[in-house]
XYZ file of C-alpha atoms in Angstrom:
644
model
C 40.944 4.746 29.947
C 43.096 1.719 29.131
C 45.364 0.301 31.881
C 48.949 1.533 31.400
C 50.432 -1.465 32.934
C 52.810 -0.044 35.534
C 54.057 2.399 32.930
C 51.933 5.543 33.402
C 50.093 5.333 36.625
C 52.124 2.686 38.454
C 49.194 1.885 40.663
C 47.181 -1.232 40.303
C 45.119 -1.468 43.432
C 41.611 -0.428 44.125
C 42.259 3.014 45.682
C 40.373 6.169 46.072
C 43.576 8.170 46.485
C 42.356 9.472 49.836
C 45.908 10.709 50.633
C 45.633 13.609 48.080
C 44.041 16.950 49.168
C 41.652 17.981 46.463
C 40.879 21.644 45.903
C 39.102 21.465 42.661
C 37.480 19.218 40.331
C 40.613 19.324 38.121
C 42.639 17.837 41.125
C 40.064 15.045 41.534
C 40.322 14.080 37.912
C 44.065 14.337 37.778
C 44.607 12.063 40.774
C 42.056 9.591 39.252
C 44.264 9.457 36.087
C 41.475 11.104 34.053
C 43.882 13.438 32.369
C 41.575 14.755 29.613
C 38.844 15.505 32.128
C 41.408 17.192 34.300
C 42.572 19.391 31.480
C 38.963 20.517 30.878
C 38.187 21.260 34.495
C 41.528 23.227 34.912
C 40.599 25.291 31.891
C 37.206 25.967 33.336
C 38.933 27.015 36.631
C 41.157 29.549 34.776
C 38.234 30.730 32.622
C 36.241 31.557 35.747
C 39.123 33.695 37.081
C 40.212 31.340 39.790
C 43.865 31.401 40.538
C 45.844 28.223 39.691
C 48.540 27.286 42.122
C 51.908 26.182 40.837
C 51.108 22.657 41.995
C 47.960 22.706 39.823
C 49.820 24.064 36.891
C 52.327 21.102 37.189
C 49.188 18.937 37.268
C 47.953 20.500 34.204
C 51.359 20.058 32.585
C 51.472 16.397 33.533
C 48.026 15.998 32.059
C 49.169 17.547 28.849
C 52.205 15.225 28.930
C 50.074 12.088 29.528
C 47.791 13.092 26.562
C 50.766 13.647 24.293
C 50.330 17.483 23.998
C 54.050 18.045 24.363
C 54.070 21.697 23.170
C 51.585 22.780 25.821
C 53.334 20.555 28.451
C 56.690 22.109 27.698
C 55.463 25.794 28.139
C 53.957 25.143 31.470
C 56.821 23.031 32.802
C 59.175 25.919 31.800
C 57.077 28.648 33.353
C 56.744 26.810 36.736
C 60.502 25.794 36.633
C 61.262 29.516 36.111
C 59.128 30.797 38.834
C 59.161 28.173 41.565
C 61.419 25.449 42.883
C 58.653 22.862 43.430
C 59.274 20.710 40.438
C 60.462 17.237 41.350
C 63.297 15.470 39.545
C 60.619 13.272 37.969
C 58.674 16.302 36.656
C 62.031 17.718 35.509
C 62.480 14.583 33.455
C 58.990 15.073 31.894
C 59.906 18.665 31.030
C 63.111 17.427 29.269
C 61.035 14.672 27.560
C 58.545 17.263 26.261
C 61.425 19.480 25.021
C 63.109 16.431 23.311
C 59.749 15.465 21.657
C 59.315 19.076 20.209
C 62.858 18.743 18.663
C 64.674 20.998 21.129
C 67.496 18.655 21.970
C 70.055 21.478 22.349
C 67.939 23.124 24.827
C 67.660 19.817 26.737
C 71.495 19.664 26.862
C 71.614 23.300 28.087
C 69.277 22.430 30.937
C 71.259 19.428 31.910
C 74.495 21.544 32.159
C 72.672 24.246 34.284
C 71.053 21.736 36.758
C 73.768 20.964 39.249
C 71.554 18.833 41.517
C 71.189 16.158 38.923
C 73.477 13.218 39.117
C 76.791 13.460 36.975
C 75.932 10.090 35.591
C 72.702 11.384 33.998
C 74.537 13.893 31.803
C 77.125 11.284 30.807
C 74.399 8.808 29.973
C 72.549 11.462 27.952
C 75.636 12.619 26.010
C 76.524 9.037 25.193
C 73.104 8.033 24.100
C 72.583 11.181 22.039
C 75.878 10.714 20.136
C 74.989 7.083 19.691
C 71.441 7.545 18.272
C 72.565 10.418 16.186
C 75.350 8.313 14.573
C 74.869 6.619 11.250
C 75.101 3.007 12.654
C 71.978 1.782 14.478
C 72.942 -0.523 17.330
C 69.765 -2.501 16.990
C 69.769 -3.150 13.245
C 69.116 -6.745 12.253
C 65.998 -7.183 14.414
C 63.255 -9.331 12.836
C 60.151 -8.355 14.878
C 56.770 -10.077 14.833
C 53.383 -9.662 16.609
C 52.429 -12.884 18.188
C 48.976 -14.441 17.309
C 48.067 -14.887 20.915
C 47.502 -11.196 21.529
C 43.982 -9.853 22.253
C 42.208 -6.469 22.193
C 43.085 -6.245 25.967
C 46.331 -5.776 27.366
C 49.033 -8.506 27.006
C 52.538 -8.009 28.318
C 55.414 -9.033 30.476
C 56.571 -12.344 28.836
C 58.696 -14.707 30.632
C 60.341 -18.046 29.547
C 58.838 -21.149 31.160
C 60.802 -24.181 30.072
C 59.776 -24.482 26.322
C 56.675 -22.432 26.990
C 55.969 -18.773 27.812
C 54.241 -17.029 30.659
C 52.769 -13.626 30.270
C 50.267 -11.235 31.861
C 46.933 -10.256 30.414
C 43.832 -8.323 31.219
C 41.732 -10.429 28.867
C 38.322 -11.299 30.217
C 38.169 -14.396 32.432
C 35.408 -16.144 34.323
C 37.517 -16.041 37.530
C 38.398 -12.279 37.328
C 36.318 -9.251 38.223
C 36.603 -6.111 36.216
C 39.262 -3.620 37.441
C 37.588 -0.115 37.847
C 40.236 2.223 36.462
C 40.837 0.158 33.244
C 37.421 -1.274 32.506
C 39.181 -4.601 32.009
C 39.635 -7.694 34.066
C 41.980 -7.815 36.892
C 45.429 -9.015 35.537
C 46.093 -12.726 35.422
C 49.061 -14.910 34.413
C 48.650 -17.168 31.361
C 50.798 -19.753 29.734
C 51.262 -20.620 26.078
C 53.126 -23.212 23.884
C 55.909 -21.737 21.649
C 56.213 -23.124 18.196
C 59.380 -23.439 16.033
C 58.879 -19.891 14.739
C 58.545 -18.360 18.173
C 54.760 -17.731 17.888
C 52.435 -18.656 20.722
C 49.448 -21.060 20.761
C 47.332 -22.977 23.136
C 46.917 -20.135 25.560
C 45.379 -20.776 28.968
C 45.203 -19.474 32.413
C 48.479 -20.620 34.400
C 47.527 -22.903 37.195
C 50.897 -23.242 38.811
C 50.375 -20.493 41.326
C 47.593 -19.985 44.032
C 44.398 -18.631 42.654
C 43.111 -15.101 43.374
C 40.318 -12.941 42.049
C 42.604 -9.913 42.143
C 45.868 -8.874 40.258
C 48.489 -11.640 39.411
C 50.989 -10.416 36.852
C 54.581 -9.951 35.665
C 55.783 -13.574 36.342
C 59.404 -14.827 36.290
C 60.244 -18.434 36.323
C 63.458 -19.717 37.827
C 64.356 -23.237 36.617
C 67.101 -23.708 39.203
C 64.867 -23.444 42.206
C 61.697 -24.391 40.508
C 59.699 -21.351 41.614
C 57.690 -18.500 39.964
C 58.156 -14.860 41.194
C 55.156 -12.767 40.515
C 53.346 -9.464 41.475
C 49.839 -9.810 43.356
C 47.411 -7.676 45.169
C 47.705 -7.491 48.895
C 44.801 -9.290 50.405
C 43.499 -10.306 53.737
C 41.769 -13.712 53.280
C 39.543 -13.175 50.182
C 39.414 -9.502 50.334
C 41.733 -6.666 49.188
C 43.971 -5.179 52.139
C 44.291 -1.443 52.373
C 46.634 0.811 54.288
C 45.301 3.577 56.643
C 44.980 5.932 53.585
C 42.845 3.587 51.557
C 45.619 2.334 49.209
C 45.904 -1.150 48.034
C 49.524 -1.906 46.799
C 51.100 -4.733 45.087
C 53.474 -7.180 46.664
C 55.879 -9.777 45.288
C 55.233 -13.483 46.106
C 56.992 -16.715 45.231
C 55.240 -19.986 44.399
C 57.083 -23.326 44.162
C 56.274 -26.247 41.855
C 54.976 -28.233 44.871
C 52.255 -25.590 45.640
C 54.055 -23.847 48.509
C 53.740 -19.912 48.450
C 55.403 -17.226 50.457
C 55.458 -13.364 50.237
C 58.919 -12.016 49.615
C 58.285 -8.216 49.450
C 55.008 -6.864 51.045
C 54.038 -3.382 52.147
C 50.464 -2.108 52.195
C 51.725 1.351 51.176
C 54.362 0.477 48.656
C 53.932 -1.377 45.406
C 56.553 -3.736 43.975
C 56.784 -4.360 40.183
C 58.478 -6.648 37.672
C 60.399 -9.202 39.827
C 63.414 -10.908 38.148
C 65.555 -13.495 39.986
C 69.260 -13.646 39.097
C 70.061 -17.338 39.867
C 73.901 -16.769 39.628
C 74.003 -13.863 42.014
C 71.090 -14.919 44.082
C 69.575 -11.456 43.769
C 65.949 -10.518 43.430
C 65.499 -7.436 41.161
C 62.435 -5.474 41.154
C 61.101 -1.970 40.592
C 59.459 0.363 43.335
C 59.280 3.952 44.198
C 60.892 4.355 47.617
C 62.019 7.516 49.368
C 65.529 7.179 47.924
C 64.195 7.037 44.320
C 66.091 9.125 41.819
C 62.804 10.224 40.179
C 59.898 7.883 39.560
C 60.153 4.087 39.863
C 63.719 2.759 40.345
C 65.191 -0.695 40.001
C 66.316 -2.314 43.240
C 67.573 -5.611 44.338
C 67.588 -7.708 47.511
C 70.022 -10.535 48.384
C 68.293 -13.874 49.032
C 69.382 -17.170 50.298
C 67.176 -20.252 49.665
C 64.193 -18.072 48.745
C 64.564 -15.917 51.931
C 65.205 -12.188 51.597
C 68.449 -11.354 53.372
C 68.976 -7.636 52.917
C 67.270 -4.322 52.707
C 66.489 -3.164 49.108
C 69.532 -1.687 47.413
C 69.075 0.933 44.765
C 70.995 0.290 41.597
C 72.259 3.896 41.731
C 72.296 6.749 39.214
C 74.052 4.961 36.437
C 70.793 3.012 35.967
C 68.061 4.885 37.723
C 67.163 8.328 36.474
C 64.596 11.050 37.176
C 62.272 9.006 34.894
C 60.846 5.552 35.498
C 62.920 2.325 35.293
C 61.099 -0.953 35.218
C 61.340 -4.547 34.026
C 64.949 -5.718 34.717
C 66.250 -8.805 32.923
C 69.763 -10.190 33.086
C 71.303 -12.186 30.141
C 74.967 -12.839 29.416
C 76.179 -10.545 32.051
C 74.107 -7.667 30.871
C 71.149 -5.970 32.473
C 68.260 -5.082 30.226
C 65.502 -2.856 31.441
C 63.115 -0.079 30.182
C 63.114 3.578 31.095
C 61.236 6.656 29.972
C 64.239 8.982 30.557
C 64.259 12.024 28.404
C 67.143 10.993 26.150
C 65.277 7.965 24.588
C 63.564 7.330 21.334
C 59.995 7.406 22.670
C 58.219 6.806 25.883
C 59.497 3.640 27.516
C 62.740 2.477 25.699
C 64.698 -0.675 26.316
C 68.321 -0.272 27.276
C 71.210 -2.623 27.984
C 73.945 -2.065 30.563
C 76.969 -4.458 31.204
C 77.362 -5.687 34.742
C 81.031 -5.076 35.668
C 83.173 -7.289 37.895
C 82.699 -5.082 40.907
C 78.813 -5.274 40.462
C 78.673 -1.720 39.055
C 77.119 -0.945 35.735
C 78.323 0.490 32.444
C 76.540 3.243 30.760
C 72.996 1.993 29.652
C 72.868 1.941 25.887
C 69.452 2.540 24.035
C 68.795 -0.413 21.868
C 67.931 1.959 19.043
C 65.163 2.330 16.496
C 65.394 -1.244 15.322
C 63.250 -2.119 18.413
C 62.346 1.094 20.197
C 59.712 3.463 18.834
C 58.090 6.648 19.907
C 55.689 4.467 21.989
C 56.368 2.248 24.912
C 58.653 -0.862 24.831
C 59.199 -2.833 27.991
C 59.393 -6.313 29.389
C 62.352 -7.450 27.280
C 63.634 -11.050 27.507
C 66.164 -12.849 25.348
C 67.738 -16.317 25.043
C 69.921 -18.284 22.567
C 67.843 -19.717 19.695
C 68.022 -23.425 19.165
C 68.805 -22.839 15.466
C 70.931 -19.759 15.193
C 71.305 -16.376 16.863
C 68.955 -15.209 19.622
C 65.214 -15.158 20.229
C 63.228 -13.002 22.557
C 60.057 -11.179 23.387
C 58.963 -7.676 24.689
C 55.859 -5.641 25.012
C 54.792 -2.526 23.216
C 51.758 -0.251 22.676
C 53.057 0.735 19.241
C 50.462 1.365 16.569
C 49.293 -1.578 14.419
C 48.896 -3.876 17.360
C 45.705 -5.846 18.540
C 45.412 -4.086 21.830
C 46.679 -1.409 24.062
C 49.833 -3.485 24.849
C 50.767 -6.424 22.716
C 53.572 -9.017 22.985
C 56.074 -9.041 20.185
C 58.571 -11.690 19.333
C 62.098 -11.003 17.767
C 64.958 -12.716 16.300
C 68.363 -11.214 15.933
C 71.817 -12.772 14.900
C 74.008 -11.029 17.534
C 73.597 -9.754 21.163
C 71.666 -6.551 20.804
C 73.066 -3.233 21.792
C 76.082 -1.196 20.834
C 79.343 -2.755 21.837
C 81.284 -0.423 24.001
C 84.743 -0.321 25.629
C 85.061 0.407 29.355
C 88.211 1.759 30.826
C 88.014 1.787 34.654
C 90.321 1.516 37.603
C 92.117 3.345 40.307
C 95.313 5.663 40.318
C 97.480 5.267 43.413
C 100.781 6.467 44.692
C 103.433 3.958 46.024
C 104.655 2.738 48.372
C 101.360 2.918 50.514
C 98.905 2.861 47.568
C 97.339 6.366 48.510
C 94.624 7.470 46.152
C 95.488 10.315 43.700
C 92.679 12.772 42.757
C 92.407 14.875 39.791
C 94.508 12.821 37.509
C 93.906 13.218 33.825
C 92.796 10.038 32.058
C 92.637 10.228 28.326
C 91.458 7.713 25.791
C 92.836 8.089 22.320
C 92.007 6.396 19.090
C 94.007 4.732 16.331
C 95.117 8.224 14.892
C 95.907 9.651 18.327
C 92.760 11.586 18.496
C 91.234 12.179 21.901
C 88.164 10.077 22.259
C 87.225 10.979 25.985
C 89.006 12.430 28.929
C 88.113 12.369 32.641
C 89.811 13.184 35.917
C 89.981 10.706 38.781
C 87.714 11.290 41.858
C 88.769 11.915 45.470
C 89.307 8.195 45.842
C 91.533 7.924 42.683
C 88.843 6.086 40.665
C 88.093 6.714 36.951
C 85.537 5.296 34.637
C 85.324 5.969 30.832
C 83.018 4.285 28.356
C 83.362 4.803 24.545
C 81.781 3.059 21.449
C 83.892 0.026 20.516
C 87.095 0.628 18.428
C 89.728 -1.887 17.437
C 92.669 0.070 18.643
C 92.736 2.493 21.635
C 95.285 3.779 24.121
C 95.005 5.162 27.639
C 97.151 8.047 28.899
C 97.232 8.791 32.672
C 98.993 11.881 33.876
C 99.112 14.553 36.414
C 101.636 17.403 37.011
C 104.447 16.422 39.392
C 103.586 12.732 38.967
C 104.781 10.051 36.632
C 102.681 9.248 33.637
C 101.322 5.998 32.302
C 100.514 4.972 28.752
C 99.297 1.732 27.132
C 97.979 0.810 23.763
C 95.534 -1.998 23.178
C 94.665 -4.144 20.128
C 91.534 -6.276 19.855
C 92.914 -9.110 21.884
C 94.252 -7.011 24.763
C 91.070 -4.768 24.723
C 88.962 -7.971 25.413
C 91.296 -8.830 28.296
C 91.363 -5.200 29.612
C 87.442 -5.400 29.957
C 87.633 -8.183 32.585
C 89.067 -6.258 35.419
C 89.794 -2.742 36.578
C 93.270 -1.263 35.645
C 95.169 -0.388 38.842
C 97.831 2.224 38.023
C 100.653 3.462 40.418
C 102.221 6.871 39.719
C 105.226 7.920 41.539
C 105.452 11.487 42.752
C 108.200 13.563 41.049
C 109.298 14.420 44.520
C 109.852 10.802 45.244
C 112.460 10.451 42.502
C 114.272 13.843 43.128
C 116.359 15.227 45.987
C 118.036 18.424 46.815
C 121.704 18.605 46.281
C 124.153 21.464 46.019
C 121.141 23.837 45.881
C 119.675 22.046 42.883
C 116.774 19.572 42.135
C 118.579 16.441 40.961
C 117.470 12.715 40.282
C 117.761 10.578 43.281
C 120.175 7.759 42.050
C 123.012 5.956 43.537
C 126.514 7.440 43.323
C 128.800 5.735 40.854
C 132.574 6.067 40.025
C 134.678 5.812 37.088
C 138.072 4.170 37.143
C 140.948 6.715 37.722
C 141.683 8.644 34.543
C 139.019 6.624 32.496
C 135.649 7.391 30.907
C 134.637 3.775 30.296
C 131.180 2.777 31.466
C 131.359 -0.222 33.587
C 128.378 -2.549 34.512
C 128.056 -0.809 37.919
C 127.663 2.500 36.169
C 125.233 1.434 33.409
C 122.972 -0.146 36.258
C 122.666 3.454 37.677
C 122.158 4.952 34.209
C 119.386 2.548 33.528
C 117.765 3.877 36.561
C 118.201 7.326 35.184
C 116.365 6.263 31.941
C 113.637 4.773 33.904
C 112.939 7.772 36.112
C 113.021 10.266 33.118
C 110.848 8.019 31.025
C 108.248 8.281 33.869
C 108.242 12.106 33.301
C 108.559 12.480 29.435
C 108.600 16.309 29.727
C 111.601 16.248 32.088
C 114.750 18.035 30.796
C 118.035 17.276 32.580
C 121.513 18.432 32.518
C 124.455 16.083 33.079
C 127.223 17.522 35.323
C 130.361 15.450 35.986
C 132.926 16.473 38.610
C 136.437 15.092 39.465
C 138.587 15.683 42.571
C 141.693 17.841 42.778
C 144.225 15.075 42.101
C 145.803 15.346 38.599
C 146.143 18.549 36.518
C 143.232 20.987 36.125
C 143.224 20.561 32.362
C 143.305 16.905 32.300
C 140.545 16.690 34.916
C 138.396 18.971 32.874
C 138.934 16.823 29.821
C 138.229 13.514 31.556
C 135.141 14.887 33.336
C 133.861 16.034 29.860
C 134.583 12.630 28.276
C 132.650 11.007 31.108
C 129.595 13.340 30.609
C 129.762 12.643 26.809
C 129.909 8.844 27.559
C 126.804 9.157 29.929
C 124.876 11.146 27.474
C 125.553 8.743 24.630
C 124.414 5.841 26.662
C 121.184 7.505 27.744
C 120.349 8.553 24.145
C 120.996 4.910 23.012
C 118.727 3.419 25.740
C 115.537 5.441 25.545
C 115.968 9.257 26.171
C 115.766 11.833 23.343
C 117.698 14.964 22.754
C 114.758 16.859 24.074
C 115.267 15.269 27.510
C 118.937 16.394 27.745
C 119.874 20.119 27.781
C 123.534 19.651 28.162
C 126.393 17.322 29.202
C 129.234 19.149 30.820
C 132.384 18.256 32.574
C 133.521 20.666 35.258
C 136.736 18.955 36.428
C 137.844 20.174 39.779
C 136.089 23.552 39.462
C 133.466 22.911 42.121
C 135.281 21.080 45.090
C 132.886 20.350 47.925
C 135.392 20.339 50.733
C 138.899 21.711 51.522
C 140.646 19.011 49.304
C 141.949 21.459 46.794
C 145.327 21.558 45.028
C 148.244 21.355 47.593
C 146.097 20.205 50.426
C 146.605 16.676 51.823
C 143.389 14.626 52.139
C 142.407 11.025 52.846
C 140.927 9.046 49.915
C 137.412 9.093 51.267
C 137.487 12.982 51.330
C 138.746 13.191 47.806
C 135.958 10.694 46.745
C 133.384 13.172 48.000
C 134.292 15.434 45.086
C 133.995 12.615 42.482
C 130.373 12.852 41.394
C 127.850 13.169 38.575
C 124.519 15.068 38.917
C 121.497 14.794 36.741
C 120.073 18.195 37.325
C 116.238 18.766 36.467
C 116.231 22.004 34.619
C 112.455 22.485 34.212
C 111.371 21.426 37.741
C 109.226 24.539 38.251
C 107.169 23.898 34.968
C 106.720 20.197 35.808
C 105.229 20.899 39.316
C 102.779 23.662 38.243
């Protein structure tokens, strides 16, 4: 069997897998990665009438999956999933992969909705990528891909830029390398090659810039800033392989400087580390591993470093990036994370994805680079840089048909940064004055024709995150019953600015702008007074009315009635007339300054009909007591509906 290069088996050490408990020949073959032999022995077991446990049935399903017999794998996965709860998230992913490969995507989507234990990000990622891949526009169109001349019949993979050269891993035969048992090929070694003007490779030779070893050395990454190479190597004790108490030899990550100094960065005899990538700007060392907190198979992690020293525990990139499948080969370029995953919603086995790194170090939805580069086979180890002539140049590995070996290195050229361009709307909704988070707020993104593109609700911390395919015009609508609403429309320029930082929105509660008065819910605005016998709006009055416009505009569905009252001084008829004139003047001003007729139910003058105290006709009162009756109320008529 050919070595699957960290993709299928994710084990590169010499191991007898002593940790497994074998109950049949089928088990022994399965845990030795001899899947065709395992299938044969499991069938013999069933033919002999021996009972297959659900664990063995899952092993058989996995064996079918590994040998691309997806119809048979699907049936077994579904049977076990129906009758038992032993299926891991990683096996659940393989079940969905099998379903997807047998053209049952709708069934895949139904399983996603029914499985509550899977992360919500997984369903969102799947829905986004399904819609994108099924659309007419291919996000990876424009790729010019070529097979490099330096590939061999053995495995060649994991390219890395090394100044004007290229480093890569290979299992091609070498005098200094023994044969690695499971693959029948040499232990992996790191090679260096010159790059010509077309991007092809020549003058291939074993790379001498790191300490020699007869065992695995692979997946290099060169950091020009600190002059060091990060790579994977077998754990050794002196000149011999080092094993844990269960007989397992794992892979570690080491760092070698240009001056020959070497140190181990990540080493554990029981845990293998894969695909190091050093982000010089963030001083983060990214890698792949399968820890206990994995979301499925192998996840991508990072550690914080300082001058080559590891300064933190491994940090999982979280469910936006990591899935029930395997995620490997991280690479950061132009504030985007590229990596490969065999999650079920891809094109083939391992697909290449791109995710934007956001300002708060979270990630956007990973976008499949599409059929311009991904195939039904495995694509991984993607790297890219600006071409000296025009556009971008890069390399990746694939075991697609037509290559020279099981895994070949391919070069590519492309005019624009690959991957579908998206828009991200994210931020937090809070309530002033203390900026308390508001949960369950509706956040809606609309397109140029006011069509709803996507809608979410804020979480318990008031946060929201929406990602959509790029559009030139979009608007955001933020609203919740009994709170103010927010709306903003963006053009290409403002959309670009909006991507740079989260949008913090403060929504006032309706109860913060209302008060109870005279048994009614009214706008909480300052009192104001007209000149005696006049209905003319003074600057002091219009200042308050502008506040009315502002408060009603915060709640566009609000309906108010204007009620104006006088005191008892003067005749009843004249008081009623002047109060009506004042209500009319107020209504006219509000309509001219932002409110619509739908916001104003009525404008009435009540004169001295509703005196608040004993200052009625014929009763002597001081001026301040008469003034208590001079008032205008803005009564909220639909309060009950607004707070439902």
